[in-house]
XYZ file of C-alpha atoms in Angstrom:
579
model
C 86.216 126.247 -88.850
C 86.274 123.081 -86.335
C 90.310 123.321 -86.922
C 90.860 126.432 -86.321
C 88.327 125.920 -82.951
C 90.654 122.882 -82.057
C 93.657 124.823 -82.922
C 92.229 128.290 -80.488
C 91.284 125.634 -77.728
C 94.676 124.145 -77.876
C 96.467 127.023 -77.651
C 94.454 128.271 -74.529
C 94.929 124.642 -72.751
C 98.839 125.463 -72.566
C 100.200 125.815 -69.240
C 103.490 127.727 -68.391
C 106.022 125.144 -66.561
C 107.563 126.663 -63.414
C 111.368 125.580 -63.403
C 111.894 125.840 -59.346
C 113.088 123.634 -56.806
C 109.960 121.936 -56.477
C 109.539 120.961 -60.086
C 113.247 119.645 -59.593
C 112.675 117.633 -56.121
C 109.371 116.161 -58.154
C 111.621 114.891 -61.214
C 114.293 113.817 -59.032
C 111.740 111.417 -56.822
C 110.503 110.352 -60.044
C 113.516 108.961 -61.344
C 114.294 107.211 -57.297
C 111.362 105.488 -58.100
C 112.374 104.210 -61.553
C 115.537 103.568 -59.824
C 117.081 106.281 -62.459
C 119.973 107.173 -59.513
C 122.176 109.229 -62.543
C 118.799 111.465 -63.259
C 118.093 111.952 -59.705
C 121.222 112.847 -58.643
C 121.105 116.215 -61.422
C 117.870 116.891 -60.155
C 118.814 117.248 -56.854
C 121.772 119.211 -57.534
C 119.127 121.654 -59.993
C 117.355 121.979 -56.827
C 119.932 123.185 -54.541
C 120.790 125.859 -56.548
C 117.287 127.176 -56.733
C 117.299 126.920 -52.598
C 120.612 126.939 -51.129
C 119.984 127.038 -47.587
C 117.303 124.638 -47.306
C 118.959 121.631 -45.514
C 116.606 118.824 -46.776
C 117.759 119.535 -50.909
C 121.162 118.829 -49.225
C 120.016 115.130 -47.618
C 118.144 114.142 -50.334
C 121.547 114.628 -52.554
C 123.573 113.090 -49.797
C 121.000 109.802 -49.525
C 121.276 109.210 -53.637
C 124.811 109.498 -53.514
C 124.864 106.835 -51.036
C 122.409 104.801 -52.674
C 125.054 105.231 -55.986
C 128.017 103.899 -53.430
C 129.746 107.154 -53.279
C 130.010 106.844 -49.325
C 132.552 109.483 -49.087
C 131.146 112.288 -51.016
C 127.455 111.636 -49.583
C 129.401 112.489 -46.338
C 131.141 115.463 -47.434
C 127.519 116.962 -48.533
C 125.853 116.079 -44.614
C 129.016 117.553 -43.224
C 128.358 120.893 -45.158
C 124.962 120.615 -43.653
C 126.115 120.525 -39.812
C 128.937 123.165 -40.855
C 126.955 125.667 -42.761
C 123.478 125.135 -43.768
C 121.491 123.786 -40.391
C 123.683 122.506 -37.504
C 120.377 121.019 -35.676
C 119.980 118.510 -38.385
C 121.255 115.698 -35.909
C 119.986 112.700 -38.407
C 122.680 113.717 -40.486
C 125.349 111.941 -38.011
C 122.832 108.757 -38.543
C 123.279 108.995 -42.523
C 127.383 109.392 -41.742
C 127.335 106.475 -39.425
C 125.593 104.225 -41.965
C 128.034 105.487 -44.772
C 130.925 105.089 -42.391
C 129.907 101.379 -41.888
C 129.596 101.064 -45.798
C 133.228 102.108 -45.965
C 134.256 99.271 -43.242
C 135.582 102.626 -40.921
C 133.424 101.199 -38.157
C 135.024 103.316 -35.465
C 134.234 106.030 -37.042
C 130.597 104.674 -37.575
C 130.146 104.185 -34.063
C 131.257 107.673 -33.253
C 128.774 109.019 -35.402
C 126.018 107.008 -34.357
C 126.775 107.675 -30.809
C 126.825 111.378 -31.675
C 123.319 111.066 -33.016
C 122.222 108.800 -30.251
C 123.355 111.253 -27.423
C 121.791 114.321 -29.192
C 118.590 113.530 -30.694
C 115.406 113.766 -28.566
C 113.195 112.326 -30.826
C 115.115 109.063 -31.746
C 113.480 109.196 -35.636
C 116.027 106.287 -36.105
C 115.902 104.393 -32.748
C 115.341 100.644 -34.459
C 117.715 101.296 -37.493
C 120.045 102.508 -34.753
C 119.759 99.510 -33.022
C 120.667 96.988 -35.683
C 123.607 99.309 -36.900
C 125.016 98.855 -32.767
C 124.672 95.277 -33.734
C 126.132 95.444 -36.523
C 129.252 97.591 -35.617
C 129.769 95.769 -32.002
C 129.821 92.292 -34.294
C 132.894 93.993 -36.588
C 134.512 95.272 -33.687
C 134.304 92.463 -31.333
C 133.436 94.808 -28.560
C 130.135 96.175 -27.557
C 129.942 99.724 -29.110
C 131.212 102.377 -26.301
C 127.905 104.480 -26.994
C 126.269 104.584 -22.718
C 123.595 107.156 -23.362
C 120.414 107.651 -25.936
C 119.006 110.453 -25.293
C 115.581 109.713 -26.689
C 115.684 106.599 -24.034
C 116.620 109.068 -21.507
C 117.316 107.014 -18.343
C 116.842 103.786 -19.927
C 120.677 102.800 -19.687
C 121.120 104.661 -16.452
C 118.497 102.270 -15.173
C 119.383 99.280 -16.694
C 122.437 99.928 -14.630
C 120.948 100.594 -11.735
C 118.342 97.334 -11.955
C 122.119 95.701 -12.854
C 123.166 96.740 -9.447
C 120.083 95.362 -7.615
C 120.505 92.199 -8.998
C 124.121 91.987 -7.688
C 123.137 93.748 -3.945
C 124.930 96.521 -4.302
C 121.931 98.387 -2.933
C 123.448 101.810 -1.673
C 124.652 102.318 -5.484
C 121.827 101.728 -6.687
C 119.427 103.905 -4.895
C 121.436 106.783 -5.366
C 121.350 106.175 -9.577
C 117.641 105.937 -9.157
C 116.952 108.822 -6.836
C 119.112 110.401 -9.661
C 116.640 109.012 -12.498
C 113.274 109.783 -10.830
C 114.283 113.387 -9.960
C 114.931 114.152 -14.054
C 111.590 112.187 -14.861
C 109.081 111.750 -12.486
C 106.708 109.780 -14.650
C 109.048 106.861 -15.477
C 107.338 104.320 -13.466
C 109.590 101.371 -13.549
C 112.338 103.145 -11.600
C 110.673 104.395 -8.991
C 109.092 101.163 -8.366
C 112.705 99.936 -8.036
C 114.115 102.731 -6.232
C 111.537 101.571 -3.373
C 113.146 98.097 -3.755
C 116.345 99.707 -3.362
C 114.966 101.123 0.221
C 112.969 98.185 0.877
C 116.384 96.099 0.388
C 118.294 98.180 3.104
C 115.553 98.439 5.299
C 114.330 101.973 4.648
C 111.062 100.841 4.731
C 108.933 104.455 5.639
C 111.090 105.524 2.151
C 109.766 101.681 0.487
C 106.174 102.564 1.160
C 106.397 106.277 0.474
C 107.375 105.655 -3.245
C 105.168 103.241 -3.890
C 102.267 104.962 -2.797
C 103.924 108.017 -5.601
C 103.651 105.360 -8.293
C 100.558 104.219 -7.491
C 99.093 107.727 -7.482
C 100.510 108.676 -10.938
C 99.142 104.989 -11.425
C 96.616 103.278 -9.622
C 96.687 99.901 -11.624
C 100.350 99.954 -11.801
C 100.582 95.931 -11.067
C 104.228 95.694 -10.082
C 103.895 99.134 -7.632
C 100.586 97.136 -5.751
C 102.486 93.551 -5.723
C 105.487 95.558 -3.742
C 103.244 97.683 -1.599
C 101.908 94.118 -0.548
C 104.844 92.628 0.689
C 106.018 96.149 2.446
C 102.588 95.707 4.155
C 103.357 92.418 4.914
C 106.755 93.072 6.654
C 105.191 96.031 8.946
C 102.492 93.924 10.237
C 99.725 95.562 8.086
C 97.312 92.980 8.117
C 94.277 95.132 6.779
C 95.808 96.207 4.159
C 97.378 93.707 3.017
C 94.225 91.819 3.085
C 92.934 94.567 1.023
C 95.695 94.233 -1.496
C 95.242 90.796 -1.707
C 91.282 91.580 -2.885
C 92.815 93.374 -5.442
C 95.324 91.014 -6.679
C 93.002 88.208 -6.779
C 90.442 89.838 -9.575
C 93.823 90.731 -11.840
C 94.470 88.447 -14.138
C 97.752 89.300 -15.612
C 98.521 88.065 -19.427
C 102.086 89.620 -19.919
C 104.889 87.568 -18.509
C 106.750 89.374 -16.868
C 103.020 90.758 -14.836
C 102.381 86.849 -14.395
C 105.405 85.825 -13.078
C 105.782 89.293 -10.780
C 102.046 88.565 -9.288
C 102.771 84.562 -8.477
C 106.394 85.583 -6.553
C 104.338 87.858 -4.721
C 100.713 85.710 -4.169
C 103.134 83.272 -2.735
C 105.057 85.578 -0.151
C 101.884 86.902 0.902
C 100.838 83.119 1.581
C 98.364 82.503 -0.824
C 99.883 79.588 -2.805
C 97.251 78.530 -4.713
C 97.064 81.671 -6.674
C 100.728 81.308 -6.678
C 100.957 77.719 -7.958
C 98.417 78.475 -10.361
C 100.112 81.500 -11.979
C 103.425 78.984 -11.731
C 101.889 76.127 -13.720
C 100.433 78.863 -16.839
C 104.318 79.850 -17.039
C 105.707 76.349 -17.222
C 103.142 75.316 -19.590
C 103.900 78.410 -21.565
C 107.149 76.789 -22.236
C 109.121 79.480 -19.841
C 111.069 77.768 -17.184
C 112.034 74.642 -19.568
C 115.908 75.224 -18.846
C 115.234 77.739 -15.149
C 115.852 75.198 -12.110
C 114.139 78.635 -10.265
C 111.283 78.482 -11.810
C 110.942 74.705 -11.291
C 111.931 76.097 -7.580
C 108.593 78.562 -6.865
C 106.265 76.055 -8.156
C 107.611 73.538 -6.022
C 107.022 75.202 -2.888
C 103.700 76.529 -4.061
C 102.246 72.909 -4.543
C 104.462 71.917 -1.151
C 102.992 74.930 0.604
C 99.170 73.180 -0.264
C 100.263 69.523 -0.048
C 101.086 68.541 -3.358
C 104.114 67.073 -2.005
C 104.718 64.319 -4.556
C 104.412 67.127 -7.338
C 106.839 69.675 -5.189
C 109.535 66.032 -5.201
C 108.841 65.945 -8.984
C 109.998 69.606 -9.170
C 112.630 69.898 -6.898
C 114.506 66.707 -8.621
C 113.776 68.644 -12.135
C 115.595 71.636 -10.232
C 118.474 68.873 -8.977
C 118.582 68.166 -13.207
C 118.745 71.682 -14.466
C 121.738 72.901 -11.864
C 123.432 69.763 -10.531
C 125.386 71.585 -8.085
C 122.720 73.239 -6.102
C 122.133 73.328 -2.348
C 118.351 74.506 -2.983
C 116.683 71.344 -4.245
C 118.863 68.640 -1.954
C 117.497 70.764 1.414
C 114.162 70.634 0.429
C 114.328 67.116 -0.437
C 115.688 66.090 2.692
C 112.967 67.853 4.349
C 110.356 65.625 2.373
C 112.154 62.431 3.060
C 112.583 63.088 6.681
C 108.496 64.851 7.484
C 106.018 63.463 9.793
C 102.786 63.762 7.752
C 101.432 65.017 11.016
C 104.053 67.511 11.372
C 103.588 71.132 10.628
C 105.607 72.027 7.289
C 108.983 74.076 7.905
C 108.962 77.685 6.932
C 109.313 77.762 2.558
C 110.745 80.118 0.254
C 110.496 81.660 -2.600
C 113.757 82.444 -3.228
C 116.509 79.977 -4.936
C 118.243 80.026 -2.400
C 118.815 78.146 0.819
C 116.684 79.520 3.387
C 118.614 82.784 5.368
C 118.166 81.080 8.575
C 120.564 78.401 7.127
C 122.899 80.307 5.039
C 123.551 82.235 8.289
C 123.861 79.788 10.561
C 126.800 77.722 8.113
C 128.537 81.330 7.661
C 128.679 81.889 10.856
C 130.347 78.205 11.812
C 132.492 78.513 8.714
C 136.503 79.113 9.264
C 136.751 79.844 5.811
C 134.692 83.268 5.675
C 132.166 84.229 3.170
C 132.366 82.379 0.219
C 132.642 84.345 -2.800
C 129.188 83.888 -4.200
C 127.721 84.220 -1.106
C 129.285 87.501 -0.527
C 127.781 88.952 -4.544
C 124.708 86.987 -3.419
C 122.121 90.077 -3.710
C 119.221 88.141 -1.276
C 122.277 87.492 1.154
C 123.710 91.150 1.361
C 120.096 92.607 1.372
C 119.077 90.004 4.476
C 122.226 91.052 6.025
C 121.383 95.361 5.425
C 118.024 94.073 6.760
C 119.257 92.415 9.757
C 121.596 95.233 10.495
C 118.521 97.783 10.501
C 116.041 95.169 12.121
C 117.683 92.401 13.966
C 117.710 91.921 17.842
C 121.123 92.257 19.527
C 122.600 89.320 18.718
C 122.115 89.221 15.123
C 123.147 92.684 14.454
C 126.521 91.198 16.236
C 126.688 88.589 13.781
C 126.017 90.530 10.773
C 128.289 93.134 11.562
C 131.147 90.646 12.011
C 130.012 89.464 8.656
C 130.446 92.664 7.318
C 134.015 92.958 8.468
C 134.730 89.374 5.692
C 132.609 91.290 2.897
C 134.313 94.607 3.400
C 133.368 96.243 0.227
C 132.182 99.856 -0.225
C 128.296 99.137 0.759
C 129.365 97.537 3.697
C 131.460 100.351 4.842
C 128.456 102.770 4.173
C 126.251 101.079 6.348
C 128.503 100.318 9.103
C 129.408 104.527 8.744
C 125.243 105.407 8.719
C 125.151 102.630 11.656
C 127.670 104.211 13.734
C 126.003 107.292 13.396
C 122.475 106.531 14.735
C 121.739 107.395 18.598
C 119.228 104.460 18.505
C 121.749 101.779 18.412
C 123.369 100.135 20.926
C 127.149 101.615 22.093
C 128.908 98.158 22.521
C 127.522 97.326 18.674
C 128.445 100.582 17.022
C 132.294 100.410 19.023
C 132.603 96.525 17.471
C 131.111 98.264 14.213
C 133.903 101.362 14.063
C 136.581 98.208 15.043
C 135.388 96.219 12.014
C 135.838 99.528 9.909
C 139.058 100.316 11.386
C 139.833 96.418 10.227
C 139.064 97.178 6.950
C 141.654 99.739 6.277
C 139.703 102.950 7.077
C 141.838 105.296 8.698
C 140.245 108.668 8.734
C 138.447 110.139 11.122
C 134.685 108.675 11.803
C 131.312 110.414 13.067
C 129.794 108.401 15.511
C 127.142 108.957 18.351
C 129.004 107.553 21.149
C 128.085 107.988 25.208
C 124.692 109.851 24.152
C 126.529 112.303 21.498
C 127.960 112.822 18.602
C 132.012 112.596 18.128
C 134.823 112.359 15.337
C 136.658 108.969 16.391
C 140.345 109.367 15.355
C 142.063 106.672 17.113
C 142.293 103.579 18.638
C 140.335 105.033 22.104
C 137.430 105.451 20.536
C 134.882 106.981 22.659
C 136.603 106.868 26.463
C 137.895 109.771 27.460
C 141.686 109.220 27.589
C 143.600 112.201 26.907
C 146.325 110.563 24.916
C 147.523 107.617 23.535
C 150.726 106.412 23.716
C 152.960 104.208 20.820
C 153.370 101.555 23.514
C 149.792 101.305 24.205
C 149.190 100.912 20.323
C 151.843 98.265 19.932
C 150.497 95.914 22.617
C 147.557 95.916 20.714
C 149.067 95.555 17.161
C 150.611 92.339 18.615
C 147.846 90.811 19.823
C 145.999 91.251 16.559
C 148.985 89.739 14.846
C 148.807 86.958 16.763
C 145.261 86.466 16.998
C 144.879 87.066 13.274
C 143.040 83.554 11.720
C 142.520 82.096 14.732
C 140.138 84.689 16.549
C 137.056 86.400 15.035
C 136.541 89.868 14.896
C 134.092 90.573 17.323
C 136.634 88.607 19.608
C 139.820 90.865 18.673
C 137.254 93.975 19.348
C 136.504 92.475 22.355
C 140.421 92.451 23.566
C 140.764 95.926 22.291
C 138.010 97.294 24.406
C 139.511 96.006 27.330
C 142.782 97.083 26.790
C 141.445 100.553 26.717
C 139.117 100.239 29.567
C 141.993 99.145 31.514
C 144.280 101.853 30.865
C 141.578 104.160 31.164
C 140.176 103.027 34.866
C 144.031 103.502 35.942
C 145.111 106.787 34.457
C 147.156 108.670 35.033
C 148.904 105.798 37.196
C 149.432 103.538 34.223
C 151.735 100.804 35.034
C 155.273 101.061 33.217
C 155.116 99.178 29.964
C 158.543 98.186 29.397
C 158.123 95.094 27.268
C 154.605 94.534 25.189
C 154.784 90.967 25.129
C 153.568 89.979 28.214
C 150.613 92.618 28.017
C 149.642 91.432 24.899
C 149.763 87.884 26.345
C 147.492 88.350 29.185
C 145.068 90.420 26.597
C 144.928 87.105 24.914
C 144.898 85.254 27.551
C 141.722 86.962 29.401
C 140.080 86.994 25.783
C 139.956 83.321 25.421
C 138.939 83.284 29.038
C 136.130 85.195 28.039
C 134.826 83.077 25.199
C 135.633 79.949 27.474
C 138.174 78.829 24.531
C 140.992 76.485 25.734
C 143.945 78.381 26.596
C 147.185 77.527 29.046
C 149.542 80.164 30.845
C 152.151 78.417 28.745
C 150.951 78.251 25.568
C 150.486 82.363 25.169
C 154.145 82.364 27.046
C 155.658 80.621 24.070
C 153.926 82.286 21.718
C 154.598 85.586 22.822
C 157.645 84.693 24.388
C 157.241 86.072 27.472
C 157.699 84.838 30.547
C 154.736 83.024 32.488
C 155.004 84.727 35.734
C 154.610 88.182 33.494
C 151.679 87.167 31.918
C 150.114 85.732 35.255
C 150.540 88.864 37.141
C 149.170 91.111 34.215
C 146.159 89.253 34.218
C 145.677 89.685 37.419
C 145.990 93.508 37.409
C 143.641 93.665 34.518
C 140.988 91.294 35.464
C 140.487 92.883 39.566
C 140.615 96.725 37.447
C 138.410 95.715 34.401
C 135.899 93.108 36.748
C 136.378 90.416 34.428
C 133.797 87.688 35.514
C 130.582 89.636 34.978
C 131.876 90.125 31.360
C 132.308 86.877 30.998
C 129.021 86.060 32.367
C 127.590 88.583 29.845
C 129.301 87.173 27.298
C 128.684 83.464 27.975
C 124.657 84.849 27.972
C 125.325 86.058 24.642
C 126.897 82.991 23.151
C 123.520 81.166 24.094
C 121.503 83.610 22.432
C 123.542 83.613 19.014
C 123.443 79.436 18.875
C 119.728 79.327 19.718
């Protein structure tokens, strides 16, 4: 009896197995984890054919036979996947790319992966996909030519554009941002650079605008409240900055990057202590062991409170670290050379020589902008500044500065310049001369005599109604002559009298039969006008023309044109710029 009960209760405890694609995918896993690769590899196959169209069966095959070594055939399997079975399985390029490396075909690896990279909004693989960049740009001794992910949407783009800050090209820049912030709105970090990128050319209504965005989205957004500071600070905004400050004062930042952001900007808001403070926790967190600049800020914080010995300590660490820097030698000179009594000079916390004294050596140099200088991102953006900002004479300065950078920035804000009613006429003409200088030949909008006009030619603005070849040539000799040993704004200068000239006599222009000896007495009355040394006989034999020539056109041209109150005007102006 108990057997037969054992035998009944057996019998009833047996339990139908269901041969399906499930029972398959179980087996095959089973035999992964015993490492079994033959037996998984038929299990995964039994499992396709009980569902043919479902794309994971497929990738689970393709990942064994890769495991097994069989790179090519595990990419034959995802490639019937993408054909056939489910084209939206974008991993599938990852698994090829990683097979592809196996096989040493790297280029095709990093098409692959770029493939995946540029089509996958998730980014499932993002850190694998990482290494395997490494990885390929090492074999092909060339960083991989993959420029967008798209599950770091924007990322590159503004990498690049944070890449364009740092060299001052500014106008670039801001248009790669505004590009970034209009597709996502909520990335923070570019709109707090985009109102850099304003702040840097002097946009500052745009600066604030944004940052008040950010900090809406954000109110503790640290790096959005440290630039709405200094904005503050430039526009006078004492209340609020004092406000700001409040605020800044009860953070206590503990990432880097927040630490080092909030002492820049405690110190340019004049509160050094904070700022020297925040300086020593970086140093002693081992971060500005090889950075002369770092060495730099914390040397004018403990100046700016009279550590002075401690600022010399730095500043001869900084003289270590980069040997052939201006930056610490200035500031040490200033140190030897103070009266203890003396108010301090004007610090800053830039690594850089202050502007004032960058300027004033560019503007004595004969040599033009050197080529750093002219890269030099706190140079270009104190020169868009200035441009913007600047009283008379240093607008004239920066926009014969302009005229030696001459690169596509420059010519955008010398074009937006010429444009603007607010500025003066006499600037914007020496600002369409520098243009013209730099090989721009098309026509030019500019609001000229209280309206707006397309300059085309060489009378820009005066109301000439044509322009002959032999007016042109005089001028195209003087500059030929002048070239190296005048500056711009003093070649403009010749050209704008030339013009007024034959303007205040037309239609009874005298007969120009030879252009030498008008060009002479254009160079002649030019030097006048900067009080340069200059003889009858020295323009004669360089133009050879005949003294008594150039005498007597310089004396038609200086009673039409009314020479000496220019050069009063001018000599006035000459004061202002060496002050």
């Amino acid at each position: 009896m108990d057997k037969k009960r054992v035998s009944a209760n057996t019998h009833m405890k047996v339990i139908p197995i269901r041969l399906d694609a499930s029972f398959f995918f179980e087996r095959a896993v089973q035999s992964l984890d015993r490492y079994h690769y033959d037996k998984a590899l038929k299990y995964f196959r039994r499992a396709i054919e009980f569902e043919k169209d479902n794309p994971m069966n497929y990738c689970n095959l393709a990942g064994v036979l890769s495991e097994m070594g069989q790179f090519e055939e595990s990419n034959q399997v995802l490639q019937e996947v993408i054909d056939t079975i489910d084209p939206s399985m974008i991993e599938c390029h990852y698994y090829m790319a990683n097979n592809y490396a196996n096989m040493e075909r790297f280029e095709l690896a990093e098409e692959a992966l770029g493939y995946y990279l540029e089509n996958d909004p998730k980014g499932s693989f993002l850190e694998e996909s990482d290494e395997l960049m490494d990885y390929l740009s090492y074999e092909l001794q060339r960083p991989t030519r993959i420029k967008q992910i798209k599950a770091r949407e924007g990322l590159f783009e503004h990498d690049g554009a944070r890449g364009l800050l740092e060299e001052g090209r500014f106008t670039e820049a801001t248009r790669m941002l505004e590009a970034i912030v209009e597709k996502q709105p909520d990335f923070m970090a570019a709109r707090n650079n985009l109102a850099l990128a304003y702040y840097y050319t002097g946009l500052f209504d745009k600066s604030v605008a944004t940052i008040k965005e950010v900090l809406e989205l954000e109110p503790g957004n640290l790096h959005a409240l440290c630039n709405l500071a200094i904005f503050y600070q430039h526009l006078g905004l004492e209340a609020e900055v004092q406000e700001l400050i409040r605020t800044l004062r009860k953070t206590y930042p503990m990432q880097l990057d927040h630490m080092f952001k909030m002492a820049t900007t405690m110190g340019i808001l004049g509160e050094h202590d904070g700022a020297y403070q925040l300086f020593k926790r970086l140093l002693k967190l081992g971060e500005g062991e090889s950075d002369p600049s770092l060495f730099h800020y914390t040397a004018v914080a403990a100046c700016s409170i009279g550590r002075y010995e401690e600022a010399r300590r730095m500043w001869k660490q900084v003289q270590k670290l980069d040997p052939g820097s201006e930056v610490a030698a200035y500031y040490l000179r200033y140190l030897d050379t103070k009266d203890e009594s003396q108010e301090a000079i004007k610090l800053h916390y830039h690594y850089h020589l202050p502007f004032e004294e960058q300027f004033r050596a560019l503007t004595k140099s004969e040599h033009g902008i050197p080529e750093g200088l002219k890269e030099d991102p706190l140079v270009r953006s104190s020169f868009f500044w200035a441009l913007r900002h600047g009283d008379y004479a240093t607008k004239l300065q920066v926009i014969q500065a302009f005229g030696l950078i001459g690169d596509n920035e420059v010519r955008e804000a010398l074009t937006d310049f010429i444009a603007d009613a607010n500025e003066d006429d006499y600037l914007k003409r020496a600002a369409i001369f520098v243009l013209r200088d730099m090989g721009i030949k098309e026509p030019l909008m500019a609001h000229l005599g209280g309206e707006s006009r397309m300059v085309k030619d060489a009378a820009f603005g005066l109301n000439l109604p044509t322009w002959e070849a032999k007016w042109q040539a005089v001028i195209e000799l003087a500059h030929r002559n002048m070239h190296g040993r005048y500056d711009l704004i003093e070649q403009h200068d010749l050209e704008t009298m030339w013009i007024e000239f034959l303007t205040r006599v037309y239609p009874n222009v005298p007969r120009i039969t030879k252009v030498e000896g008008w060009a002479a007495a254009l160079e002649y009355l030019t030097a006048k006008m900067y009080h340069r040394a200059i003889s009858y006989h020295e323009v004669a034999a360089r133009y050879q023309a005949s003294v008594s020539t150039i005498r007597k056109n310089v004396k038609l041209i200086d009673e039409v044109c009314g020479l000496k109150d220019k050069m009063d005007a001018i000599l006035s102006q000459l004061l202002k710029i060496k002050q």
